[in-house]
mmCIF file of C-alpha atoms and ligand atoms in Angstrom:
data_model
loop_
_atom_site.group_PDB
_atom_site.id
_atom_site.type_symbol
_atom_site.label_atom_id
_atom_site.label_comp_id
_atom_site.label_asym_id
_atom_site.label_seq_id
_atom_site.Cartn_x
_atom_site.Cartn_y
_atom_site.Cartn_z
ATOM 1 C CA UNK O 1 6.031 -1.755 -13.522
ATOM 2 C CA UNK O 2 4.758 -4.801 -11.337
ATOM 3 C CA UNK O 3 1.044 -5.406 -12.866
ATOM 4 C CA UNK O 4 -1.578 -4.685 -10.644
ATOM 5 C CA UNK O 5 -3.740 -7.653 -11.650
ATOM 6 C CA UNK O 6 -3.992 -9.895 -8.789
ATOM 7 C CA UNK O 7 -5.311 -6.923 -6.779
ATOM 8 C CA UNK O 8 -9.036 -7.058 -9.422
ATOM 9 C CA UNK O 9 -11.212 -8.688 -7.131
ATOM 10 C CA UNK O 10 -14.618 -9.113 -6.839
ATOM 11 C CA UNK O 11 -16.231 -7.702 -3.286
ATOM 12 C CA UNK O 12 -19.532 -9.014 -1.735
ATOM 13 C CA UNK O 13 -21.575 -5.939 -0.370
ATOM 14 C CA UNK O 14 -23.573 -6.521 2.977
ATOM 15 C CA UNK O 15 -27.383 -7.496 1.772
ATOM 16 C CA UNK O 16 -29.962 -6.267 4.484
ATOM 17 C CA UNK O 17 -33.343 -7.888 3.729
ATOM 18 C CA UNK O 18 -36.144 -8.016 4.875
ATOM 19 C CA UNK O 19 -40.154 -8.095 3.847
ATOM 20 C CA UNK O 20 -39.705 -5.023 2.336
ATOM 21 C CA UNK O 21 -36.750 -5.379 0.220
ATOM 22 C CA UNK O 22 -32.948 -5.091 0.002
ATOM 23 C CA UNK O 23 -30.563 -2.191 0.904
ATOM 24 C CA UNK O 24 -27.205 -2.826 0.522
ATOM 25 C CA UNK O 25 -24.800 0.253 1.930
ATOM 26 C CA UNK O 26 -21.176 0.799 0.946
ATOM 27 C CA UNK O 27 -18.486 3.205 3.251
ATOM 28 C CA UNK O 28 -15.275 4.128 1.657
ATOM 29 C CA UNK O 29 -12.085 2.878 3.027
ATOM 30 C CA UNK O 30 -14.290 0.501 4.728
ATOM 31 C CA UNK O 31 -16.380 -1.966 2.372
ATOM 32 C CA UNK O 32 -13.772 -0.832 -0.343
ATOM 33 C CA UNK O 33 -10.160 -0.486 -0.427
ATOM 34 C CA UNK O 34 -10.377 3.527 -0.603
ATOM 35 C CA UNK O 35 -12.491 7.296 0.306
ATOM 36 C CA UNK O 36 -14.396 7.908 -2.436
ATOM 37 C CA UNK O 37 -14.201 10.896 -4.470
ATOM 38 C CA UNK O 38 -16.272 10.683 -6.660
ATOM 39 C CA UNK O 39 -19.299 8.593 -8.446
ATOM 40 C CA UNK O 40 -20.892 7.937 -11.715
ATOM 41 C CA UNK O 41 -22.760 5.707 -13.773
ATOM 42 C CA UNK O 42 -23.814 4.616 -16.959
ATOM 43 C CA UNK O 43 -26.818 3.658 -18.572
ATOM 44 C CA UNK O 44 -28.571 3.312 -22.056
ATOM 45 C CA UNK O 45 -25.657 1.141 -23.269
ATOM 46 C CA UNK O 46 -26.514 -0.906 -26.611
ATOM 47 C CA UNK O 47 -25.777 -4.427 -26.211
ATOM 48 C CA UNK O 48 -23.030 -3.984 -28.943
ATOM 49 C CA UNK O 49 -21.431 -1.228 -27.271
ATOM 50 C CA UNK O 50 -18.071 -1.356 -25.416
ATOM 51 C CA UNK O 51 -17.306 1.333 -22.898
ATOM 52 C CA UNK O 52 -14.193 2.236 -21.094
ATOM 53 C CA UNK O 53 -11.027 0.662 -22.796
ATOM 54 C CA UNK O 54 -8.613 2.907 -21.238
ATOM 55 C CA UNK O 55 -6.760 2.264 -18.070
ATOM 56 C CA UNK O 56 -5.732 4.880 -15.728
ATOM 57 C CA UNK O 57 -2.386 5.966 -14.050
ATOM 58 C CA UNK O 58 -3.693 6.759 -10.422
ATOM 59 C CA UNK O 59 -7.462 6.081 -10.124
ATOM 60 C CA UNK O 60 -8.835 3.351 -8.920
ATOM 61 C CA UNK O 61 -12.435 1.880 -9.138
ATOM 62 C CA UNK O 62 -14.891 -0.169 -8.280
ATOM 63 C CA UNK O 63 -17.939 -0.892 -10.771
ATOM 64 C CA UNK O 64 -21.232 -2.360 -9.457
ATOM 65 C CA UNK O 65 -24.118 -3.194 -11.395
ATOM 66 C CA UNK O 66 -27.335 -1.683 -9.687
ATOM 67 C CA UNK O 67 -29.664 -3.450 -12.657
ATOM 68 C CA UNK O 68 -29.200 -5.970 -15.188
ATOM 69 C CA UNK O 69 -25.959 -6.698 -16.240
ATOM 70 C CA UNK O 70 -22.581 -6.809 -18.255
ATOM 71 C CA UNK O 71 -19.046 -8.327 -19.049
ATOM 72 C CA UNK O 72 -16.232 -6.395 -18.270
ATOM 73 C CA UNK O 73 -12.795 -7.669 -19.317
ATOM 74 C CA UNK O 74 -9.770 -6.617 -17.772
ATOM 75 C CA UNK O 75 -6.220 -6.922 -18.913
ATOM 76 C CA UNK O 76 -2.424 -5.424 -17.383
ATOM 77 C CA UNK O 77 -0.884 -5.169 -20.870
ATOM 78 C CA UNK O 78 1.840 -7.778 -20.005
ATOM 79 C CA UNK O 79 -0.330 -10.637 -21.415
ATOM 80 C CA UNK O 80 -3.098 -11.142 -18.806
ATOM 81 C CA UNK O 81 -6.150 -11.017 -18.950
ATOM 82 C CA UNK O 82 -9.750 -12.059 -17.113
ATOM 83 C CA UNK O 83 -13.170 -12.017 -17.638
ATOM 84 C CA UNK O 84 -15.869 -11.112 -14.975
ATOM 85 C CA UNK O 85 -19.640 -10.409 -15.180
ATOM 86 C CA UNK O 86 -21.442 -8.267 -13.048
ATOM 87 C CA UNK O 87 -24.870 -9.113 -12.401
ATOM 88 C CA UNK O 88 -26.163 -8.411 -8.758
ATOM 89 C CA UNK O 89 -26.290 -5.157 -7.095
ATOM 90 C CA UNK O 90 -24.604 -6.815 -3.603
ATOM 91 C CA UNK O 91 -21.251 -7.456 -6.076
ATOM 92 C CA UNK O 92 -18.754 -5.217 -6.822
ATOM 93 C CA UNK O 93 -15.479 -5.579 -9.051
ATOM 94 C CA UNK O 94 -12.306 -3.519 -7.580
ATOM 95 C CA UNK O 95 -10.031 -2.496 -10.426
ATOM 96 C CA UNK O 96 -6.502 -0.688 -9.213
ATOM 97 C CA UNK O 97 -4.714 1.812 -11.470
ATOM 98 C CA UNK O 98 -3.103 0.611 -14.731
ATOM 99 C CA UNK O 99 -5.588 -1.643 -15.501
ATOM 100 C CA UNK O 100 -6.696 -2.098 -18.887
ATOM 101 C CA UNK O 101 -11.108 -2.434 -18.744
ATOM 102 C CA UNK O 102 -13.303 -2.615 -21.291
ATOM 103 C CA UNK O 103 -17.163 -3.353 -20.333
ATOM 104 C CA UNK O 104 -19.280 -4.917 -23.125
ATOM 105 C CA UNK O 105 -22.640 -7.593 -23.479
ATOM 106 C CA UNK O 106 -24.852 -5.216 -21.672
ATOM 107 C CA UNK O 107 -28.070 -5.712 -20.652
ATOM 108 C CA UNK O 108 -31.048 -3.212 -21.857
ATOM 109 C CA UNK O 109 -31.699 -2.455 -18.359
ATOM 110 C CA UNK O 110 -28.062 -2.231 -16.952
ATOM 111 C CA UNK O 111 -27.165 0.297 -14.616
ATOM 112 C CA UNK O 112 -23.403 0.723 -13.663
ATOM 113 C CA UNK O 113 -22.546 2.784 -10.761
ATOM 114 C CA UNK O 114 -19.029 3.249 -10.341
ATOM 115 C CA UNK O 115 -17.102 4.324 -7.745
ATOM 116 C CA UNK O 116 -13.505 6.327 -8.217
ATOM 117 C CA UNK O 117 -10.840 7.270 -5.754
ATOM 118 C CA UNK O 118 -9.993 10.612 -7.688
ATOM 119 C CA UNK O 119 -11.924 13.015 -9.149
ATOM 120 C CA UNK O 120 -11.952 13.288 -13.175
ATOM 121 C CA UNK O 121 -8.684 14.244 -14.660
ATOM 122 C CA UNK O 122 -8.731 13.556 -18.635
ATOM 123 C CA UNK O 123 -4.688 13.345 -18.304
ATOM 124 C CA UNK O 124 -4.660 10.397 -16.268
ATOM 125 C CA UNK O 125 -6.337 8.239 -18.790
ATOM 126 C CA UNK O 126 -4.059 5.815 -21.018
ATOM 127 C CA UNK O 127 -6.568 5.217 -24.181
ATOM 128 C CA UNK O 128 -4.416 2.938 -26.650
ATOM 129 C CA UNK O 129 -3.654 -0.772 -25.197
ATOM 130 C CA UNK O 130 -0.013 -1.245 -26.675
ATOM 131 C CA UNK O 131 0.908 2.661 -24.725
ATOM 132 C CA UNK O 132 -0.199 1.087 -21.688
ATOM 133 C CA UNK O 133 2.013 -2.302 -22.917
ATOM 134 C CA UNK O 134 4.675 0.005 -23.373
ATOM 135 C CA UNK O 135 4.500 1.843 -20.007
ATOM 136 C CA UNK O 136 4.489 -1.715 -17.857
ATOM 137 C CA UNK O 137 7.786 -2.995 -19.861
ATOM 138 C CA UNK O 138 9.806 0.668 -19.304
ATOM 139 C CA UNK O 139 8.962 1.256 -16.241
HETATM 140 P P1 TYD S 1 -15.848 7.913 -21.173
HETATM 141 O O1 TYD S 1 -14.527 7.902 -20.473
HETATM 142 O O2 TYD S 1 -15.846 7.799 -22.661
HETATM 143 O O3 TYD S 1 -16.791 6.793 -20.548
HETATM 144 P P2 TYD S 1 -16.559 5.198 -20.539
HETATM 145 O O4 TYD S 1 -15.411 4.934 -19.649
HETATM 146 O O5 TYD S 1 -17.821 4.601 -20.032
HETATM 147 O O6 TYD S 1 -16.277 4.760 -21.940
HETATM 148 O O7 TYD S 1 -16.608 9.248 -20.751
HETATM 149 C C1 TYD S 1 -17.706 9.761 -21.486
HETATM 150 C C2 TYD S 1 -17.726 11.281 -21.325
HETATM 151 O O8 TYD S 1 -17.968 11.634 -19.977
HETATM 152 C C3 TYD S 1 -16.426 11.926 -21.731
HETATM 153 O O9 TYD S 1 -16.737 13.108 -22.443
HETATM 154 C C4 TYD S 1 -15.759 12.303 -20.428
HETATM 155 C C5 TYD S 1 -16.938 12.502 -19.505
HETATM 156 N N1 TYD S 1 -16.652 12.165 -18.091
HETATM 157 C C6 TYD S 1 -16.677 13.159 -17.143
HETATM 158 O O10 TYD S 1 -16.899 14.349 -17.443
HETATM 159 N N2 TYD S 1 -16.440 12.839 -15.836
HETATM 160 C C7 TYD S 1 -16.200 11.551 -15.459
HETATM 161 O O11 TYD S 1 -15.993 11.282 -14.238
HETATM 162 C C8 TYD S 1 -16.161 10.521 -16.464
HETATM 163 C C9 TYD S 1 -15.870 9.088 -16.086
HETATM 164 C C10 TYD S 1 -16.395 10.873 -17.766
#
């Protein structure tokens, strides 16, 4: 399979400000490269703690950090791999299927909102790195 990581890219939001603030507004298939199906977030996360490490067959994501912030490393399983930190609510990081994520070095206060193309299937998840190494050779 062809790897998917030059699509990860990191997307500037609109900022409106003004005296009172920010407000920063996202539309699917418009801001971001598809309709959103569904949201969630995470919070609470120990600074030791790693979340994610999976990559998934046919959802595809985009992870912004509303507060504080993180790491999150990324990695196709044929020998690539980046680094990005999120760390302003305006930035977003776009991660296409079958790509390996694992988001670490958080921030007491960091708030993750991520947004999915596909609604929560447990079957689509690949949860050992040398499976999804596997998968990208075969296929
Ligand atoms: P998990 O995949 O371990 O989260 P992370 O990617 O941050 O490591 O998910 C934690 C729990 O939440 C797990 O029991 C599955 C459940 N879950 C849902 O029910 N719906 C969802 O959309 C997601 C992402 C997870």
């Amino acid at each position: 399979m062809v790897s998917k990581m030059n699509e990860v890219k990191t997307i500037v939001f609109n900022q409106h400000g003004d005296v009172r603030g920010f407000l920063t507004a996202i539309e699917g298939s418009k801001d971001i490269p598809f309709d959103i199906k569904r949201i969630f977030y995470i919070y609470g996360a120990e600074s030791g703690a790693v979340r994610g490490s999976h990559s998934n067959r046919r959802t595809r994501f985009v992870i912004i950090s509303l507060n504080g912030k993180c790491k999150i490393r990324v990695a196709d399983g044929c020998d690539n791999e980046r680094i990005y930190e999120l760390n302003h609510p305006n930035e977003g990081l776009y991660i296409p299927e079958m790509i390996w994520k694992d988001m670490y070095d958080f921030s007491n206060d960091c708030v993750l909102l991520v947004l999915a193309s596909a609604e929560y299937d447990a079957a689509e998840y690949i949860r050992n790195f040398e499976d999804l190494k596997k998968e990208m050779i075969i296929s």
